[in-house]
Amino acid sequence: MKIDILTIFPDFFRGPLDYGIVRRARETGLVEINIHDLRAFTKDKHRTVDDRPFGGGEGMVLKPEPIFECLESFGDVASREARLAPGAKQSVILLSAQGRRLDQMLAAELSALDRIVLICGRYEGVDERISEHLADREVSIGDYVLSGGELGAAVIVDTITRLIPGAVGNQNSTRQESFTEHAELTSDGPSSTCVSGGLLDYPHYTRPAEFRGMAVPEVLVNGNHEQIRNWRRKTALAKTLRNRPDLLERVALSAEDKELLAQIKLAQGTDGDGASPVSTKD
Ligand code: SAM
């Protein structure tokens, strides 16, 4: 996959894209990331990228010319019409608080593309002609306003890179993560048999088995894969109920899930505190 990022602050990306999975994916050629300085596409001696808004009002707006010209300089980005056609493998994305909110489903969709261009706004935003005639979609990383699109671009790059086959050592680990709804099972073992199915991920523990009097749940060290699978599903359901009950309305719960959920709610009712921490005991 090739990703181009358009920004007035190219140095912003020194660091965020140079670690861990994204760094390895760049080094192995799974993903190529190019950062473009929009000021290089200005023509005046002050390298002006912004101007006052028509109609008056606060702040400055990023001008359209440098953004159009930067994108056109690539030469291999399909037309907007072609990019909007079904099955298109390219997308030009404007980072915007007003865009479709990024979630795991959208990340999976984007990770299947060959080519992505990310346009980072600043100030009051970008000239609306960018979203009307250049970008094929607007994406927001959450319902809050950032100072610029750069953080959003880094978030998108990170979340889609880890979904590109080969980027994460064990691909099963991305299948079972929180929010992953359409997971497929490819191998045996307790970790791969406990996919998230749209719930939050189950709790993870590692050595030491006992730390400052805090013990790892017994079920995880007894080697009974069926009990581990059951415990993971139950704790994932409990955590989802506690932190993100909205997800429970969207996912398809099995009869076993419903039974486990009833047990969790009953236990919470007995505790008399719906917000109490999830029990990690079996
Ligand atoms: N006036 C805009 C509004 O109220 O929607 C906010 C502009 S914001 C200060 C400047 C830039 O930050 C935007 O053009 C966009 O690129 C980026 N930005 C802000 N919030 C964002 C979010 N939640 N997701 C993605 N990008 C965001």
PDB file of N, CA and C and ligand atoms in Angstrom, residues 95-98 119-126 139-149 152, ligand 1:
ATOM      1  N   LEU A  95      -8.973  14.747   6.317  1.00  0.00           N
ATOM      2  CA  LEU A  95      -9.169  14.639   7.762  1.00  0.00           C
ATOM      3  C   LEU A  95     -10.077  15.783   8.178  1.00  0.00           C
ATOM      4  N   SER A  96     -11.159  15.473   8.879  1.00  0.00           N
ATOM      5  CA  SER A  96     -12.112  16.517   9.256  1.00  0.00           C
ATOM      6  C   SER A  96     -12.939  16.067  10.448  1.00  0.00           C
ATOM      7  N   ALA A  97     -13.167  16.994  11.378  1.00  0.00           N
ATOM      8  CA  ALA A  97     -14.033  16.671  12.522  1.00  0.00           C
ATOM      9  C   ALA A  97     -15.447  16.379  12.041  1.00  0.00           C
ATOM     10  N   GLN A  98     -15.762  16.817  10.807  1.00  0.00           N
ATOM     11  CA  GLN A  98     -17.115  16.635  10.285  1.00  0.00           C
ATOM     12  C   GLN A  98     -17.269  15.352   9.481  1.00  0.00           C
ATOM     13  N   ILE A 119      -5.235  14.165   3.529  1.00  0.00           N
ATOM     14  CA  ILE A 119      -5.069  15.620   3.498  1.00  0.00           C
ATOM     15  C   ILE A 119      -5.314  16.167   4.901  1.00  0.00           C
ATOM     16  N   CYS A 120      -4.300  16.822   5.466  1.00  0.00           N
ATOM     17  CA  CYS A 120      -4.409  17.345   6.831  1.00  0.00           C
ATOM     18  C   CYS A 120      -4.792  18.818   6.803  1.00  0.00           C
ATOM     19  N   GLY A 121      -5.911  19.135   7.424  1.00  0.00           N
ATOM     20  CA  GLY A 121      -6.309  20.531   7.533  1.00  0.00           C
ATOM     21  C   GLY A 121      -5.619  21.203   8.716  1.00  0.00           C
ATOM     22  N   ARG A 122      -5.718  22.507   8.765  1.00  0.00           N
ATOM     23  CA  ARG A 122      -5.213  23.319   9.896  1.00  0.00           C
ATOM     24  C   ARG A 122      -6.094  24.540  10.024  1.00  0.00           C
ATOM     25  N   TYR A 123      -5.857  25.355  11.014  1.00  0.00           N
ATOM     26  CA  TYR A 123      -6.600  26.595  11.238  1.00  0.00           C
ATOM     27  C   TYR A 123      -8.107  26.313  11.328  1.00  0.00           C
ATOM     28  N   GLU A 124      -8.940  27.077  10.570  1.00  0.00           N
ATOM     29  CA  GLU A 124     -10.389  26.824  10.615  1.00  0.00           C
ATOM     30  C   GLU A 124     -10.779  25.653   9.720  1.00  0.00           C
ATOM     31  N   GLY A 125      -9.791  25.116   9.014  1.00  0.00           N
ATOM     32  CA  GLY A 125     -10.071  24.000   8.109  1.00  0.00           C
ATOM     33  C   GLY A 125      -9.554  24.301   6.714  1.00  0.00           C
ATOM     34  N   VAL A 126     -10.022  23.519   5.734  1.00  0.00           N
ATOM     35  CA  VAL A 126      -9.570  23.719   4.356  1.00  0.00           C
ATOM     36  C   VAL A 126     -10.716  24.279   3.516  1.00  0.00           C
ATOM     37  N   VAL A 139     -12.912  11.943   6.880  1.00  0.00           N
ATOM     38  CA  VAL A 139     -12.856  11.024   8.018  1.00  0.00           C
ATOM     39  C   VAL A 139     -12.478  11.800   9.268  1.00  0.00           C
ATOM     40  N   SER A 140     -13.211  11.491  10.334  1.00  0.00           N
ATOM     41  CA  SER A 140     -12.935  12.077  11.647  1.00  0.00           C
ATOM     42  C   SER A 140     -12.403  10.961  12.548  1.00  0.00           C
ATOM     43  N   ILE A 141     -11.495  11.294  13.457  1.00  0.00           N
ATOM     44  CA  ILE A 141     -11.048  10.237  14.381  1.00  0.00           C
ATOM     45  C   ILE A 141     -11.813  10.303  15.703  1.00  0.00           C
ATOM     46  N   GLY A 142     -12.789  11.169  15.818  1.00  0.00           N
ATOM     47  CA  GLY A 142     -13.603  11.201  17.037  1.00  0.00           C
ATOM     48  C   GLY A 142     -14.339  12.514  17.150  1.00  0.00           C
ATOM     49  N   ASP A 143     -15.321  12.522  18.024  1.00  0.00           N
ATOM     50  CA  ASP A 143     -16.166  13.710  18.177  1.00  0.00           C
ATOM     51  C   ASP A 143     -15.523  14.743  19.085  1.00  0.00           C
ATOM     52  N   TYR A 144     -14.451  15.318  18.597  1.00  0.00           N
ATOM     53  CA  TYR A 144     -13.748  16.404  19.278  1.00  0.00           C
ATOM     54  C   TYR A 144     -12.964  17.138  18.205  1.00  0.00           C
ATOM     55  N   VAL A 145     -12.516  18.347  18.509  1.00  0.00           N
ATOM     56  CA  VAL A 145     -11.821  19.136  17.493  1.00  0.00           C
ATOM     57  C   VAL A 145     -10.330  19.209  17.809  1.00  0.00           C
ATOM     58  N   LEU A 146      -9.525  18.734  16.869  1.00  0.00           N
ATOM     59  CA  LEU A 146      -8.065  18.801  16.984  1.00  0.00           C
ATOM     60  C   LEU A 146      -7.586  20.087  16.331  1.00  0.00           C
ATOM     61  N   SER A 147      -6.334  20.437  16.580  1.00  0.00           N
ATOM     62  CA  SER A 147      -5.781  21.646  15.958  1.00  0.00           C
ATOM     63  C   SER A 147      -5.415  21.406  14.499  1.00  0.00           C
ATOM     64  N   GLY A 148      -5.224  20.144  14.147  1.00  0.00           N
ATOM     65  CA  GLY A 148      -4.833  19.839  12.775  1.00  0.00           C
ATOM     66  C   GLY A 148      -5.100  18.388  12.452  1.00  0.00           C
ATOM     67  N   GLY A 149      -5.030  18.056  11.172  1.00  0.00           N
ATOM     68  CA  GLY A 149      -5.324  16.685  10.735  1.00  0.00           C
ATOM     69  C   GLY A 149      -4.170  15.710  10.925  1.00  0.00           C
ATOM     70  N   GLY A 152      -4.706  12.863  13.321  1.00  0.00           N
ATOM     71  CA  GLY A 152      -5.691  11.964  12.714  1.00  0.00           C
ATOM     72  C   GLY A 152      -5.059  11.102  11.630  1.00  0.00           C
TER      73      GLY A 152
HETATM   74  N1  SAM B   1     -13.611  24.510  11.990  1.00  0.00           N
HETATM   75  C1  SAM B   1     -13.521  23.087  12.015  1.00  0.00           C
HETATM   76  C2  SAM B   1     -14.781  22.507  12.615  1.00  0.00           C
HETATM   77  O1  SAM B   1     -15.367  23.122  13.493  1.00  0.00           O
HETATM   78  O2  SAM B   1     -15.156  21.380  12.228  1.00  0.00           O
HETATM   79  C3  SAM B   1     -12.344  22.614  12.839  1.00  0.00           C
HETATM   80  C4  SAM B   1     -11.038  22.840  12.176  1.00  0.00           C
HETATM   81  S1  SAM B   1      -9.713  22.115  13.063  1.00  0.00           S
HETATM   82  C5  SAM B   1      -9.250  23.373  14.184  1.00  0.00           C
HETATM   83  C6  SAM B   1      -8.388  22.086  11.921  1.00  0.00           C
HETATM   84  C7  SAM B   1      -8.198  20.777  11.212  1.00  0.00           C
HETATM   85  O3  SAM B   1      -7.950  19.756  12.154  1.00  0.00           O
HETATM   86  C8  SAM B   1      -9.343  20.264  10.383  1.00  0.00           C
HETATM   87  O4  SAM B   1      -9.379  20.859   9.104  1.00  0.00           O
HETATM   88  C9  SAM B   1      -9.059  18.790  10.300  1.00  0.00           C
HETATM   89  O5  SAM B   1      -8.157  18.480   9.258  1.00  0.00           O
HETATM   90  C10 SAM B   1      -8.379  18.522  11.629  1.00  0.00           C
HETATM   91  N2  SAM B   1      -9.278  17.916  12.611  1.00  0.00           N
HETATM   92  C11 SAM B   1      -9.852  18.492  13.671  1.00  0.00           C
HETATM   93  N3  SAM B   1     -10.584  17.637  14.373  1.00  0.00           N
HETATM   94  C12 SAM B   1     -10.485  16.467  13.763  1.00  0.00           C
HETATM   95  C13 SAM B   1     -11.018  15.174  14.024  1.00  0.00           C
HETATM   96  N4  SAM B   1     -11.814  14.945  15.051  1.00  0.00           N
HETATM   97  N5  SAM B   1     -10.692  14.165  13.177  1.00  0.00           N
HETATM   98  C14 SAM B   1      -9.886  14.393  12.120  1.00  0.00           C
HETATM   99  N6  SAM B   1      -9.341  15.587  11.830  1.00  0.00           N
HETATM  100  C15 SAM B   1      -9.633  16.617  12.635  1.00  0.00           C
END
